[in-house]
Short mmCIF file of C-alpha atoms in Angstrom, two decimals:
data_model
loop_
_atom_site.label_atom_id
_atom_site.label_comp_id
_atom_site.label_asym_id
_atom_site.label_seq_id
_atom_site.Cartn_x
_atom_site.Cartn_y
_atom_site.Cartn_z
CA MET A 22 -27.90 34.19 -12.91
CA ILE A 23 -28.15 31.55 -15.63
CA HIS A 24 -29.81 28.29 -14.57
CA ILE A 25 -29.89 25.30 -16.93
CA ASN A 26 -31.82 22.06 -16.60
CA GLU A 27 -29.76 19.65 -18.69
CA GLU A 28 -32.35 16.87 -18.56
CA GLU A 29 -35.28 18.99 -19.76
CA GLN A 30 -33.03 21.30 -21.80
CA SER A 31 -34.57 24.43 -20.31
CA PHE A 32 -32.89 27.76 -19.60
CA HIS A 33 -33.80 30.26 -16.88
CA LEU A 34 -32.16 33.69 -16.74
CA THR A 35 -32.95 35.55 -13.51
CA ASN A 36 -31.38 38.08 -11.16
CA GLY A 37 -34.17 38.43 -8.58
CA LYS A 38 -35.71 41.28 -10.57
CA VAL A 39 -36.62 39.70 -13.89
CA SER A 40 -36.91 36.18 -15.31
CA TYR A 41 -36.71 34.81 -18.83
CA VAL A 42 -37.38 31.12 -19.48
CA PHE A 43 -37.17 29.07 -22.67
CA ARG A 44 -36.58 25.45 -23.62
CA VAL A 45 -35.62 23.13 -26.47
CA MET A 46 -38.72 21.56 -28.01
CA GLU A 47 -38.84 17.79 -28.44
CA ARG A 48 -38.45 16.37 -31.98
CA THR A 49 -37.91 19.77 -33.64
CA GLY A 50 -34.93 21.10 -31.65
CA ILE A 51 -36.55 24.56 -31.95
CA LEU A 52 -36.33 26.95 -29.00
CA GLU A 53 -39.68 27.67 -27.33
CA GLN A 54 -40.24 30.73 -25.16
CA LEU A 55 -42.01 29.96 -21.86
CA TYR A 56 -41.88 33.08 -19.69
CA CYS A 57 -40.78 36.72 -19.71
CA GLY A 58 -41.54 39.03 -16.80
CA PRO A 59 -40.97 39.67 -13.09
CA ALA A 60 -38.61 37.26 -11.32
CA ILE A 61 -39.94 33.79 -10.50
CA SER A 62 -38.45 30.86 -8.60
CA ASP A 63 -36.09 28.45 -10.33
CA TYR A 64 -38.37 25.40 -10.45
CA GLU A 65 -37.08 21.88 -10.96
CA SER A 66 -39.29 21.72 -14.06
CA PHE A 67 -40.90 24.44 -16.17
CA THR A 68 -43.15 22.10 -18.14
CA PHE A 69 -46.19 23.67 -16.44
CA LEU A 70 -45.53 26.79 -18.55
CA ILE A 71 -45.86 24.97 -21.87
CA GLU A 72 -48.93 26.18 -23.78
CA ARG A 73 -50.57 23.93 -26.37
CA GLU A 74 -53.91 23.99 -28.15
CA ILE A 75 -55.22 21.38 -30.58
CA ARG A 76 -55.02 22.61 -34.17
CA PRO A 77 -56.67 20.28 -36.73
CA GLY A 78 -54.50 21.52 -39.59
CA ASN A 79 -51.17 23.20 -40.27
CA ASN A 80 -49.10 20.86 -38.10
CA LEU A 81 -45.41 20.14 -38.60
CA TYR A 82 -45.71 16.37 -38.04
CA MET A 83 -48.35 14.01 -39.38
CA GLY A 84 -50.52 12.54 -36.64
CA SER A 85 -49.93 15.45 -34.25
CA SER A 86 -52.48 18.18 -33.57
CA LEU A 87 -50.21 20.13 -31.21
CA MET A 88 -47.32 21.06 -33.51
CA SER A 89 -48.49 24.13 -35.40
CA LEU A 90 -45.49 26.47 -35.09
CA GLU A 91 -47.76 29.37 -35.96
CA HIS A 92 -49.34 28.95 -32.52
CA ILE A 93 -46.20 28.25 -30.49
CA LYS A 94 -44.05 31.01 -28.97
CA GLN A 95 -40.61 30.64 -30.52
CA GLU A 96 -37.35 32.29 -29.57
CA TYR A 97 -36.27 32.89 -33.15
CA PRO A 98 -38.83 31.80 -35.79
CA VAL A 99 -37.91 31.20 -39.42
CA PHE A 100 -39.94 31.27 -42.61
CA GLY A 101 -42.42 28.49 -43.45
CA THR A 102 -42.65 25.02 -41.84
CA THR A 103 -46.20 25.76 -40.54
CA ASP A 104 -45.36 29.27 -39.29
CA PHE A 105 -46.54 31.93 -41.73
CA ARG A 106 -46.07 34.98 -39.57
CA TYR A 107 -43.26 37.35 -40.48
CA PRO A 108 -40.09 35.50 -39.41
CA ALA A 109 -37.13 36.77 -37.43
CA LEU A 110 -34.77 35.11 -39.92
CA GLU A 111 -35.30 34.50 -43.62
CA ILE A 112 -32.57 33.01 -45.81
CA GLN A 113 -32.52 32.36 -49.54
CA TYR A 114 -30.33 29.42 -50.54
CA PRO A 115 -28.47 29.15 -53.88
CA THR A 116 -31.29 26.94 -55.22
CA GLY A 117 -33.82 29.72 -54.48
CA ASP A 118 -35.38 27.86 -51.55
CA LEU A 119 -36.44 29.96 -48.53
CA ILE A 120 -37.23 27.22 -45.98
CA SER A 121 -34.84 26.86 -43.00
CA HIS A 122 -34.80 24.77 -39.85
CA PHE A 123 -32.35 25.77 -37.12
CA ARG A 124 -31.97 23.01 -34.53
CA TYR A 125 -30.41 23.28 -31.05
CA VAL A 126 -26.89 21.83 -30.75
CA GLY A 127 -25.49 23.33 -27.52
CA TYR A 128 -24.66 26.35 -25.40
CA ARG A 129 -21.87 28.12 -23.56
CA ILE A 130 -21.72 30.74 -20.80
CA GLU A 131 -19.39 33.73 -20.72
CA LYS A 132 -18.72 36.23 -17.96
CA GLY A 133 -19.09 39.89 -18.89
CA LYS A 134 -20.15 41.47 -22.17
CA THR A 135 -18.23 43.48 -24.74
CA VAL A 136 -19.34 45.58 -27.71
CA THR A 137 -18.58 43.92 -31.04
CA GLY A 138 -18.74 45.54 -34.46
CA ALA A 139 -19.32 49.16 -35.36
CA LEU A 140 -22.81 49.58 -33.89
CA PRO A 141 -23.48 50.88 -30.35
CA GLY A 142 -24.11 48.26 -27.69
CA THR A 143 -24.31 47.52 -23.99
CA PHE A 144 -21.36 46.13 -22.06
CA GLY A 145 -20.28 45.13 -18.56
CA ASN A 146 -17.52 43.42 -16.61
CA GLU A 147 -17.49 39.87 -15.24
CA GLU A 148 -19.18 40.89 -11.97
CA ASP A 149 -21.98 42.82 -13.70
CA VAL A 150 -23.06 40.59 -16.58
CA GLU A 151 -23.40 36.93 -17.52
CA THR A 152 -23.96 35.96 -21.16
CA LEU A 153 -25.65 32.79 -22.38
CA ILE A 154 -24.87 31.82 -25.97
CA VAL A 155 -27.19 29.21 -27.48
CA CYS A 156 -26.01 27.53 -30.69
CA LEU A 157 -28.35 26.32 -33.45
CA LYS A 158 -27.51 24.47 -36.68
CA ASP A 159 -29.41 24.61 -39.97
CA ASP A 160 -30.72 21.31 -41.36
CA TYR A 161 -30.19 22.36 -44.98
CA ALA A 162 -26.82 24.12 -45.08
CA ASP A 163 -23.67 24.47 -43.01
CA LEU A 164 -25.03 27.55 -41.23
CA GLU A 165 -24.85 28.20 -37.51
CA LEU A 166 -26.99 30.64 -35.56
CA GLU A 167 -25.89 31.98 -32.18
CA LEU A 168 -28.42 33.62 -29.85
CA HIS A 169 -26.73 35.78 -27.20
CA TYR A 170 -28.62 36.54 -23.96
CA ALA A 171 -26.90 38.91 -21.51
CA ILE A 172 -28.40 39.43 -18.04
CA TYR A 173 -27.27 42.24 -15.74
CA ALA A 174 -26.86 41.60 -12.01
CA ASN A 175 -28.13 44.96 -10.74
CA TYR A 176 -30.79 45.88 -13.29
CA PRO A 177 -34.01 44.24 -14.57
CA ILE A 178 -32.43 44.01 -18.02
CA ILE A 179 -31.77 41.19 -20.46
CA THR A 180 -30.27 42.05 -23.84
CA ARG A 181 -30.47 40.01 -27.03
CA GLN A 182 -28.07 39.74 -29.93
CA GLN A 183 -27.86 37.32 -32.86
CA LYS A 184 -24.96 36.09 -34.97
CA ILE A 185 -25.09 33.90 -38.07
CA ILE A 186 -22.02 32.00 -39.27
CA ASN A 187 -21.70 30.54 -42.77
CA LYS A 188 -19.33 27.56 -42.74
CA ASP A 189 -20.49 26.45 -46.18
CA THR A 190 -18.72 27.06 -49.49
CA GLN A 191 -21.96 28.37 -50.98
CA THR A 192 -23.19 31.94 -50.64
CA VAL A 193 -26.61 32.47 -49.10
CA SER A 194 -28.71 35.64 -49.17
CA ILE A 195 -30.07 36.98 -45.88
CA LYS A 196 -33.50 38.50 -46.55
CA ARG A 197 -34.37 39.24 -42.92
CA PHE A 198 -32.31 39.15 -39.72
CA ALA A 199 -34.15 40.65 -36.75
CA SER A 200 -32.61 41.71 -33.45
CA PHE A 201 -35.03 39.43 -31.59
CA SER A 202 -38.54 38.04 -31.57
CA LEU A 203 -40.94 38.18 -28.62
CA ASP A 204 -44.48 36.83 -28.28
CA LEU A 205 -46.57 38.77 -25.75
CA PRO A 206 -49.31 37.15 -23.64
CA ASN A 207 -52.26 39.38 -24.63
CA GLU A 208 -53.37 42.06 -27.07
CA ASN A 209 -53.83 45.02 -24.73
CA TYR A 210 -50.65 47.07 -25.22
CA ASP A 211 -49.55 50.54 -26.24
CA TRP A 212 -46.38 51.26 -28.11
CA VAL A 213 -44.26 54.38 -27.73
CA HIS A 214 -41.88 55.71 -30.36
CA LEU A 215 -40.05 58.94 -31.14
CA ASP A 216 -40.33 61.21 -34.19
CA GLY A 217 -39.50 64.83 -34.96
CA ALA A 218 -37.57 67.17 -37.19
CA TRP A 219 -34.33 69.11 -37.16
CA ALA A 220 -33.82 70.96 -33.84
CA ARG A 221 -36.98 69.39 -32.38
CA GLU A 222 -36.14 65.72 -32.16
CA ASN A 223 -37.61 62.93 -30.04
CA HIS A 224 -41.25 63.89 -29.83
CA LEU A 225 -43.28 61.25 -28.01
CA SER A 226 -45.86 59.31 -30.05
CA ARG A 227 -48.09 56.78 -28.33
CA SER A 228 -50.91 54.61 -29.64
CA SER A 229 -52.48 51.21 -29.04
CA ILE A 230 -51.08 48.19 -30.88
CA GLN A 231 -53.57 46.99 -33.49
CA LYS A 232 -53.82 43.74 -35.43
CA GLY A 233 -51.46 43.66 -38.38
CA ILE A 234 -48.08 45.31 -38.92
CA GLN A 235 -46.95 48.45 -37.11
CA ASN A 236 -43.70 49.89 -38.37
CA ILE A 237 -41.24 52.71 -37.79
CA SER A 238 -38.54 53.36 -40.36
CA SER A 239 -36.44 55.92 -42.17
CA THR A 240 -35.50 56.03 -45.86
CA ARG A 241 -32.76 58.61 -45.29
CA GLY A 242 -29.98 56.02 -45.03
CA HIS A 243 -29.65 56.52 -41.27
CA SER A 244 -32.02 56.95 -38.34
CA SER A 245 -31.82 60.79 -38.41
CA HIS A 246 -34.00 63.17 -36.46
CA MET A 247 -37.14 62.07 -38.34
CA HIS A 248 -37.61 58.70 -36.64
CA ASN A 249 -35.47 57.34 -33.85
CA PRO A 250 -34.87 53.54 -34.02
CA PHE A 251 -36.44 53.04 -30.58
CA PHE A 252 -39.78 51.78 -29.36
CA ALA A 253 -41.25 50.65 -26.06
CA VAL A 254 -44.22 48.35 -25.48
CA CYS A 255 -46.23 49.02 -22.33
CA SER A 256 -49.62 48.53 -20.73
CA PRO A 257 -52.16 51.33 -21.29
CA GLN A 258 -51.89 52.30 -17.60
CA THR A 259 -48.14 52.90 -17.77
CA CYS A 260 -47.10 56.47 -16.93
CA GLU A 261 -43.97 58.34 -15.87
CA ASN A 262 -44.15 56.95 -12.32
CA SER A 263 -45.42 53.39 -12.66
CA GLY A 264 -46.11 50.61 -15.11
#
C-alpha cells in the first residue's frame, strides 16, 4: 500500500479506495503535498501534480520566483522562511530564535500500528495496516521530526501522527505542535463540530469555512461535554447518505 519512487523521492499511499501523494522538494528538502483524495493510479512520475505560480517577492532563494513557501502545499510547515501562515510546528531555541528548517533525511516502513502514550489512538495488525515513517532533521539544532502515516487495507483511512526527538544537550521550547497540516484545493467547504452541555452532549454545529481562523477549544482542562475535540470538513452538498 506504500509506493516509493526513490529517484524522484515521492511517496504514494493507496489501498484502491484513497490515495495520498507527497514528495521531497528539490534544494529545500521540505515535504510537498501533491494529492489527497479518491484512489489514483501509481504513476511512474507525479511531477504533473506539482503546482507553481510566479511570485515576484517573498521567495526562499534569490533569483527564483517559484519558491514562496507561503504558496506551496507543505506536509508539515514551520514558522517563517517565507511562509507566514500559522505553522504546524513552532520551536523556540535557547537563543530566542523561532526559525526552523526540517529537511528530509530518510524513511522506514513498518507493518501494523500500535497505540503509544496515554492518549487514545487507532491500531491494527500487520495484515490490516502499513505505516510509513518519514524522518526530517533540523538545520539549526540536533532535532529530528518523524511523520507517521498509517494506511488501512480495508478502509479509506490514512492516519497521521508526529514525533519530535531532541538529541541535543540544549533545551528547546515547543510553542506549537499540530497533529497534522492539510491544504485543501478550494474554498467551498463546510465544517462540522460538536458542542453541548451536561446530559446533552454532542450537538451538531455546521457552518461554512470563512477566511481567517476558525477554532474550537475548551478552557476546562479537558475536552468535556462543552466542546468535543472533533471536526469534519465536507462539501456543502454532503449529507447523511452521500458526500
